[in-house]
XYZ file of C-alpha atoms in Angstrom:
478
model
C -2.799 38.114 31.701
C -2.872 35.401 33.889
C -6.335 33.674 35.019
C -7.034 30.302 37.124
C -7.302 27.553 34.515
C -10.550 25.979 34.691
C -12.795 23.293 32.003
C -14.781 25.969 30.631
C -11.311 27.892 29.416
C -11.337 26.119 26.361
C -14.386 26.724 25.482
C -14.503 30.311 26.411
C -11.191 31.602 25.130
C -10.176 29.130 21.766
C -9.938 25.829 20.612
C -7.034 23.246 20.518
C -5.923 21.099 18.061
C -3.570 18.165 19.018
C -2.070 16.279 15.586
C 0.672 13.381 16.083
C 1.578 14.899 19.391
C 1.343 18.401 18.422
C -0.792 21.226 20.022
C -1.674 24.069 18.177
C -3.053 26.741 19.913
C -5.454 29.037 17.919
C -7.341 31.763 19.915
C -7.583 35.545 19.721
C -7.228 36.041 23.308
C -4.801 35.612 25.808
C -5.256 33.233 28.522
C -4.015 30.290 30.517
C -5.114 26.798 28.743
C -4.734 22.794 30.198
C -2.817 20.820 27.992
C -3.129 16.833 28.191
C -6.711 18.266 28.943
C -5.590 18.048 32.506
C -3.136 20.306 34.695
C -0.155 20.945 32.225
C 3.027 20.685 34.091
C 6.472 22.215 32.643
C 8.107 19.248 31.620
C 5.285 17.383 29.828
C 5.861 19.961 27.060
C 8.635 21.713 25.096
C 8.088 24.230 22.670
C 9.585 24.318 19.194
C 10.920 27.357 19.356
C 13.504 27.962 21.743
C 12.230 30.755 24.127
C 9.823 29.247 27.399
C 6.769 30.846 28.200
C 5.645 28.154 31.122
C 4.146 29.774 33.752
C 5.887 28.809 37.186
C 2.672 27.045 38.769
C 2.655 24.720 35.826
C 0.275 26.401 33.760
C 0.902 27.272 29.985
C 0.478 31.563 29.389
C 0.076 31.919 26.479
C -0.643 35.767 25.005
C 2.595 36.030 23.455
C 2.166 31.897 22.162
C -0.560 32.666 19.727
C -0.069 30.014 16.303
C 2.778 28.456 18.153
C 3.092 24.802 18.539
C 3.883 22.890 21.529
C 5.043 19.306 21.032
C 3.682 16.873 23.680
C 6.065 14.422 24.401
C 5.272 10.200 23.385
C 6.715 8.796 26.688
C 3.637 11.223 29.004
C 1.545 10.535 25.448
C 2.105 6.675 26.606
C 1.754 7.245 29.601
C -1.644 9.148 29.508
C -2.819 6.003 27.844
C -1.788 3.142 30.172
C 0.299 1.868 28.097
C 3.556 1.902 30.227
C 3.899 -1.356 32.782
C 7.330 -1.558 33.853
C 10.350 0.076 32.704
C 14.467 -0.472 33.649
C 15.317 3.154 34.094
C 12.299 6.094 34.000
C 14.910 9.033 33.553
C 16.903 7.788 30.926
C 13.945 5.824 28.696
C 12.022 9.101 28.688
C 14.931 11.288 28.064
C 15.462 8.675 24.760
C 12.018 8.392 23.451
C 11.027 11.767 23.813
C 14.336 13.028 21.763
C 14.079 9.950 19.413
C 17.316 8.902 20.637
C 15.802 5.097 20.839
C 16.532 2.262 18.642
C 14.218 -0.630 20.159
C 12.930 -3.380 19.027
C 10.067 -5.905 19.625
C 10.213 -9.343 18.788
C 7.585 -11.295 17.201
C 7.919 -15.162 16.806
C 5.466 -16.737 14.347
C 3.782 -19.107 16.178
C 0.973 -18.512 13.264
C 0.591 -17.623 9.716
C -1.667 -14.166 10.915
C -0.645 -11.513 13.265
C -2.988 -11.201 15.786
C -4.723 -9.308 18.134
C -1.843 -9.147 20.978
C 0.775 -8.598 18.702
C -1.687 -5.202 17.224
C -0.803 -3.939 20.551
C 3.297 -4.095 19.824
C 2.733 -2.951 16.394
C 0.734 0.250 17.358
C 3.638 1.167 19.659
C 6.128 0.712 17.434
C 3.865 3.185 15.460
C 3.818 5.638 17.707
C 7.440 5.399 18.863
C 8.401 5.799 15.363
C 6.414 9.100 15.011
C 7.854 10.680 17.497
C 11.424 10.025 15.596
C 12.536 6.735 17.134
C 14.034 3.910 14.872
C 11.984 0.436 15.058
C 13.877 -2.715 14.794
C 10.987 -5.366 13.829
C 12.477 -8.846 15.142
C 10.892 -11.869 13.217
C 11.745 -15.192 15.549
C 12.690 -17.938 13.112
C 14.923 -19.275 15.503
C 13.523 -18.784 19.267
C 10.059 -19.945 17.432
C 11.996 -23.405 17.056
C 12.145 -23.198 20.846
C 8.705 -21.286 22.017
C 8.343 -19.108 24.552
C 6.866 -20.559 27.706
C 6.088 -16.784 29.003
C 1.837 -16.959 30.137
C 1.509 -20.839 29.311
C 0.452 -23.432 31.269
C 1.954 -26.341 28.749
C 4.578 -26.748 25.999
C 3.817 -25.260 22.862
C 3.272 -27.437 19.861
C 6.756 -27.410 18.317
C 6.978 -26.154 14.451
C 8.677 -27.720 11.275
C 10.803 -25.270 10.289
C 9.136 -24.491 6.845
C 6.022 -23.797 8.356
C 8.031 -21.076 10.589
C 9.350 -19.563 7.345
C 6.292 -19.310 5.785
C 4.762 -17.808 8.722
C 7.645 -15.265 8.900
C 6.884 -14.169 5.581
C 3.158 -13.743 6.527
C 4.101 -11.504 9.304
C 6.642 -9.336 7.005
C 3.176 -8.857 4.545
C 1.216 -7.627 7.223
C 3.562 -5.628 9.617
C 3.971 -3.061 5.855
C 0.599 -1.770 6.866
C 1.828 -0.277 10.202
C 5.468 0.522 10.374
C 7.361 2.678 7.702
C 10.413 0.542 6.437
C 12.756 1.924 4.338
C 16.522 4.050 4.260
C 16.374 5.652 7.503
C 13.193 4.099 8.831
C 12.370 0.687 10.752
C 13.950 -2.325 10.077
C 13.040 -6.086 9.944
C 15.450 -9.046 11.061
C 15.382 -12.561 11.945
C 16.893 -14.110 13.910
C 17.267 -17.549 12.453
C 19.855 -15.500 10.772
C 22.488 -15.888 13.959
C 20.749 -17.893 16.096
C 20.863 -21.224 13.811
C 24.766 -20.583 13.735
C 25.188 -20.785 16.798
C 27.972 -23.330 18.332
C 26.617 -25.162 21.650
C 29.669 -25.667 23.857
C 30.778 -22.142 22.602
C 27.470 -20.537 23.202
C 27.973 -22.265 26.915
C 31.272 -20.563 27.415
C 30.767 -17.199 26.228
C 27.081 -16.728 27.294
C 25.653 -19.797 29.396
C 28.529 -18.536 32.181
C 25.997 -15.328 32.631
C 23.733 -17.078 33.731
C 22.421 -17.896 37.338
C 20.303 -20.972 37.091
C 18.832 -19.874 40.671
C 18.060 -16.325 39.118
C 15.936 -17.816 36.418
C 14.168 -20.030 38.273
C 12.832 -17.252 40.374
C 11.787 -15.323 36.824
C 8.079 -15.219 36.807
C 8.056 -17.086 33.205
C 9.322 -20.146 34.759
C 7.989 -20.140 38.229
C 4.434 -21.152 36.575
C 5.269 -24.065 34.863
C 7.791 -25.485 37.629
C 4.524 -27.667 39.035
C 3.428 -28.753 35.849
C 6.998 -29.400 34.498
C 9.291 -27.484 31.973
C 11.495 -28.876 29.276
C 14.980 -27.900 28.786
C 14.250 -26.839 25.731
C 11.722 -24.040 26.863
C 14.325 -23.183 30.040
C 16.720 -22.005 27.241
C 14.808 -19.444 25.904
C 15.329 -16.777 28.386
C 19.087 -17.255 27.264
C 17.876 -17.017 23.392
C 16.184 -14.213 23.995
C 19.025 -12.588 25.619
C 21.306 -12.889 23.284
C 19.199 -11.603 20.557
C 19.363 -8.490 22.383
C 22.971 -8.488 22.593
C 23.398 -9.382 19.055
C 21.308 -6.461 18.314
C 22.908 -4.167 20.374
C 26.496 -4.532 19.079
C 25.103 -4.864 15.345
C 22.465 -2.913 14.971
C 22.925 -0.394 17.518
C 19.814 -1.037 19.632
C 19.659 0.324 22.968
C 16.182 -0.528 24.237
C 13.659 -3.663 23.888
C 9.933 -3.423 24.090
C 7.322 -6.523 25.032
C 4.284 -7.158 26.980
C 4.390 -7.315 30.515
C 5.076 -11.277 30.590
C 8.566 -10.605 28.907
C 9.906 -8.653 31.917
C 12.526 -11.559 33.335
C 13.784 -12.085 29.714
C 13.736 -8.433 29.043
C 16.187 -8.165 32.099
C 18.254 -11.003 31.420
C 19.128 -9.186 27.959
C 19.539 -6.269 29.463
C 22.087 -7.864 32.168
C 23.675 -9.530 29.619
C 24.699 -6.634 27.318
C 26.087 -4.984 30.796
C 28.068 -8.079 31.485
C 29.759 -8.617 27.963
C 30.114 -5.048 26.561
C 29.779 -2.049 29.445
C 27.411 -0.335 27.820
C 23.516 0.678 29.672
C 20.591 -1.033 27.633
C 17.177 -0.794 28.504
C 13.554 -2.303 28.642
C 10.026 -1.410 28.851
C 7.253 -3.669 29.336
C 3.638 -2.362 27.752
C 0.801 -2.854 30.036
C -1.233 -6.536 28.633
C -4.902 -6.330 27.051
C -7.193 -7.331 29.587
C -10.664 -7.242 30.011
C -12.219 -6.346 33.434
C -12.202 -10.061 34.726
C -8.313 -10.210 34.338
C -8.673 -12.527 31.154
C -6.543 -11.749 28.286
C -8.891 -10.102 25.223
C -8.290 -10.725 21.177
C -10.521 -14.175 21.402
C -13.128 -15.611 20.734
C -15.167 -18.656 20.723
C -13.881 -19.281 17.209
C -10.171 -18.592 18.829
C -8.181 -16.130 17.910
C -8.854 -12.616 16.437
C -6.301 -12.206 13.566
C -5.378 -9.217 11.289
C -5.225 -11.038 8.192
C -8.852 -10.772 6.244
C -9.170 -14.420 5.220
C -8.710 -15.627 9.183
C -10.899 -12.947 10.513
C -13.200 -11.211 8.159
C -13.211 -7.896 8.402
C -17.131 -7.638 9.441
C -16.082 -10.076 11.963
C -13.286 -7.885 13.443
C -15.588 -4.956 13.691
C -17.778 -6.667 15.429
C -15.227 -8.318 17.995
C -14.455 -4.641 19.130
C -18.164 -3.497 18.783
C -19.340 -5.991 20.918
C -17.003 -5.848 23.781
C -18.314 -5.294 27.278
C -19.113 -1.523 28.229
C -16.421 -1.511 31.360
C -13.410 -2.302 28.473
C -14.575 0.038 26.096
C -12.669 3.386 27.231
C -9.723 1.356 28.386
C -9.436 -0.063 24.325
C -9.956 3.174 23.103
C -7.049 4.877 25.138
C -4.561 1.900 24.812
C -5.761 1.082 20.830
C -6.492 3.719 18.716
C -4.839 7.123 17.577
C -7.611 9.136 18.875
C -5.955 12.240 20.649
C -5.712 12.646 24.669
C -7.906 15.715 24.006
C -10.409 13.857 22.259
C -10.899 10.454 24.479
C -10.890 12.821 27.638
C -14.224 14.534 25.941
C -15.766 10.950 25.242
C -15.147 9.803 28.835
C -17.186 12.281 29.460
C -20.487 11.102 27.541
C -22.974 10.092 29.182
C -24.174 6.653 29.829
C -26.698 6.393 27.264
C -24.265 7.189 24.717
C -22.274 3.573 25.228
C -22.963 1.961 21.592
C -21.602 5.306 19.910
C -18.368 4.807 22.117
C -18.347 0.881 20.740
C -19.113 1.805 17.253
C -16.472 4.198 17.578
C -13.745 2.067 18.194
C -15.259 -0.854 16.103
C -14.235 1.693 13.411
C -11.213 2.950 14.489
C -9.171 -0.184 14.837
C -11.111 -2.175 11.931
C -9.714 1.184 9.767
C -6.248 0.720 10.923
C -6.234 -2.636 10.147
C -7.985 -3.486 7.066
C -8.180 0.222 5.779
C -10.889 2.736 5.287
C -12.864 1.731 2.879
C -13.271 -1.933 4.635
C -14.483 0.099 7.806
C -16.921 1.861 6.001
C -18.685 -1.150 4.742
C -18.692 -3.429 8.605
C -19.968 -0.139 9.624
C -22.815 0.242 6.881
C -23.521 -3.785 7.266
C -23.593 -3.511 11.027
C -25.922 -0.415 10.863
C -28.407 -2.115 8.572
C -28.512 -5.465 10.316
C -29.738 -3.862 14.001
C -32.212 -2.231 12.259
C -33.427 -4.715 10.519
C -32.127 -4.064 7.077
C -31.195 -6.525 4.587
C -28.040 -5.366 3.507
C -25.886 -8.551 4.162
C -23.100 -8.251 1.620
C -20.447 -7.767 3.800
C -21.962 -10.661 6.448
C -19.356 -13.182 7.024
C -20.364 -16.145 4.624
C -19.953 -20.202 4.379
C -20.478 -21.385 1.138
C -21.393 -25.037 1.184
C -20.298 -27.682 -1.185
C -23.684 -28.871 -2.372
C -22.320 -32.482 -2.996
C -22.455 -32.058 1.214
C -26.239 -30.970 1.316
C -28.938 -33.470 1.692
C -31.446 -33.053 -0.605
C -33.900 -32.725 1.933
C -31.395 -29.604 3.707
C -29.410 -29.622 5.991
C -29.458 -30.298 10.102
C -29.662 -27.178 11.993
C -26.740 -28.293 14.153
C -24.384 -29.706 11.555
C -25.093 -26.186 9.726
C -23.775 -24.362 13.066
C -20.627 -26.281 13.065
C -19.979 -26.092 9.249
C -20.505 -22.154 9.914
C -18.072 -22.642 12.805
C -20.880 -20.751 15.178
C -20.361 -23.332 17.799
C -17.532 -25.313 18.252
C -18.968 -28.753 19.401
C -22.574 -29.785 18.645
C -23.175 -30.106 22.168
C -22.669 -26.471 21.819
C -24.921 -26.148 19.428
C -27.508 -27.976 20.843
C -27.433 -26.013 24.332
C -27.633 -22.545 21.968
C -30.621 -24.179 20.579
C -32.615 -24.962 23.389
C -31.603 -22.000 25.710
C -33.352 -19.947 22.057
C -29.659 -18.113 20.711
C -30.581 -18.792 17.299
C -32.778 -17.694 14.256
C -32.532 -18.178 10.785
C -33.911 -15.488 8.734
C -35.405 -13.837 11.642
C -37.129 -16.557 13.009
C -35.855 -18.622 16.113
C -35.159 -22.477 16.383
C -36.447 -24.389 18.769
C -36.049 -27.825 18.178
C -32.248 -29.446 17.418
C -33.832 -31.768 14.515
C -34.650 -28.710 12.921
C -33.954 -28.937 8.919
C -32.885 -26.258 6.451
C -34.651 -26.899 3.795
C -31.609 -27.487 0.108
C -34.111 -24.455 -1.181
C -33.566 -21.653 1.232
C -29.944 -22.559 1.486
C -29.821 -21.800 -2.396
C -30.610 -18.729 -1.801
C -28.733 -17.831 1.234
C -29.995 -18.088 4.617
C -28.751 -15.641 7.002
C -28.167 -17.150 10.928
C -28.267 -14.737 14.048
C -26.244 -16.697 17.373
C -27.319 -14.662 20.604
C -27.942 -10.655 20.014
C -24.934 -9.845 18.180
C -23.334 -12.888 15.791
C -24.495 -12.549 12.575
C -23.472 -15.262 9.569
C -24.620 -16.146 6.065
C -24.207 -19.292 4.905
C -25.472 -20.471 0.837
C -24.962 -23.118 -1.267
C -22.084 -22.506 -3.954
């Protein structure tokens, strides 16, 4: 029985379930459904079994496909998302991926002690690469973080002693257990201190330096920025460290594809070139689109800085409410790159009407903060958020400053130096101008004046500080 496929289908003839890429169908009668909610065309889809009922306009019949499963593929899944910037060769990365036939990896360097939000990004694709059967190679950059990747900056990074890059490796090895499976037969983790820090110079020069084009790299995108402003020799050499990681992976590990955000492209290449020039073999690269906000700016900060994954850095409270409070035109495009939420599902919330924006933030507000920090952390931003907008007291989950009361007048404390110890503003000229524009209140009622005292009392007992419509902090005397 064959019918034009329309929206109401679904909802007239049975329901779909899609689980880690797979679609169940469950109806008792025969029809034509959409899957990827939109037109379904033949080779989004395979089915597990071996026979093929796709229906030559594209359509999926489906009488005969009752409590069959049909496996959506990750590189259209990735796709469907945004997720996908650039990529080396389209045929031959989605043929890989979608038959886990990859072995990629990503390269982190520890710049910092926390994982942040960019590098959440990376993470959750490694995720989902690795459920759809791919092997992860998790690259920790002890030795190109001695360098410092001038990719997206406008100046030199601060350069690192190298025990504060080992102890920020191990930071990132902590965290990374929380989203990609390791073990016999699973994803891997490597530095690359390990070979890079052996390296010989005039032998590195011979073997590697000689693939090189000096006019090619000074066209690369990562360097053309900086050229104005100046770049250091040591910086130049990281496209050529970055490079040969890939190439070291390739012939010892067996990796045949590297992942990074979109700024990564010319080194990406470079590797890729590389492995072509010294071995033969085909390697490739795909770039994944970077987190943006609608004015172009790069999201994951805030006026504190950063947003990190690790708890004591960024509570979680305060995560949740990073992602709750970001501005309605990002929300749809965080919830499609971000979270696990199905195709099927974030189609239907597109859909919601206007009015129905803060159940869309709190939605992802929960999502990610769950992924990150677990379930049970979720549950209690969400609870704490709930009962602060309406006008609950429930603050036990607030991020708190607890202040050294050697440091507290007896009289209290200055409203501004307060703001600043709470790290709500990050200059008291700041805090000053959120005074007087009338951004603050302390236990529900708003400061005016920028002499304004806290009395040593009420900070005793905990006073709880409001900045603008959304920031909410506790700060008490310990």
């Amino acid at each position: 029985m064959t019918q034009n496929p329309s929206d109401s289908v679904l909802k007239t003839f049975g329901r779909v379930f899609i689980n880690n890429f797979v679609l169940t169908i469950d109806s008792g009668y025969g029809t034509i459904i959409k899957s990827l909610i939109a037109k379904c065309q033949p080779q989004l889809c395979r089915l597990n079994q071996p026979d093929d009922y796709s229906h030559p306009d594209g359509f999926i019949c489906f009488p005969q496909l009752l409590g069959r499963n049909i496996q959506v593929k990750i590189y259209e899944e990735l796709q469907a998302r945004g997720l996908i910037a650039q990529v080396t060769d389209e045929p031959q990365i989605r043929e890989l991926i979608n038959n886990g036939g990859a072995k990629f990896y990503i390269g982190f360097d520890p710049t910092a002690d926390s994982l942040h939000v960019g590098h959440f990004m990376a993470l959750c694709l490694m995720k989902r690469l690795q459920m759809a059967g791919n092997k992860p190679v998790v690259l920790l950059g002890g030795g190109t973080g001695m360098i410092g990747d001038p990719s997206g900056r406008s100046d030199m990074r601060a350069m690192l002693a190298e025990d504060t890059i080992n102890y920020n490796c191990e930071c990132f090895r902590r965290q990374m257990s929380r989203f990609i499976k390791f073990g016999d037969d699973e994803a891997i983790i490597v530095n690359n201190a390990d070979w890079l820090m052996e390296l010989k110079y005039i032998e590195l020069l011979r073997d590697v330096g000689a693939c090189f084009s000096v006019n090619n790299m000074l066209r690369a995108e990562c360097y053309k920025q900086r050229l104005e402003k100046g770049l250091s020799f040591l910086e130049f050499n990281y496209m050529i460290m970055q490079s040969y990681d890939f190439l070291y992976l390739h012939n010892n590990y067996g990796c045949n594809m590297q992942f990074g955000g979109d700024d990564q492209w010319s080194n990406m290449l470079a590797g890729t070139e590389l492995i072509r020039r010294k071995t033969g073999d085909d390697a490739y690269a795909m770039t994944i689109t970077l987190l943006l906000n609608s004015e172009g700016k790069k999201m994951g900060k805030t006026a504190k800085g950063a947003v990190w994954l690790d708890p004591n850095k960024t509570s979680p409270f305060e995560f949740y409410q990073y992602w709750r409070n970001v501005d309605d035109a990002d929300v749809m495009k965080c919830i499609r790159m971000l979270t696990f939420i199905t195709i099927e599902e974030i189609e239907a919330i597109d859909k919601w009407d206007d009015s129905r924006i803060n159940e869309k933030k709190t939605l992802l507000a929960y999502e990610l903060t769950k992924l990150v920090h677990g379930e049970e952390e979720a549950d209690k931003a969400q609870k704490t958020t709930a009962a602060l907008f309406s006008g609950g007291d429930d603050d036990s989950n607030m991020p708190t400053t607890e202040l050294d009361a050697a440091s507290v007048p007896a009289e209290g404390m200055n409203i501004v130096e307060l703001m600043i110890a709470c790290k709500l503003a990050p200059s008291k000229g700041e805090a000053r101008r959120l005074i007087q524009q009338g951004g603050i209140t302390v236990d529900g009622e708003q400061i005016t004046a920028i002499d304004a005292v806290i009395s040593a009392e009420d900070l005793k007992a905990g006073v709880k500080i409001r900045k603008g419509k959304k920031v909410y902090h506790r700060a008490i005397i310990k």
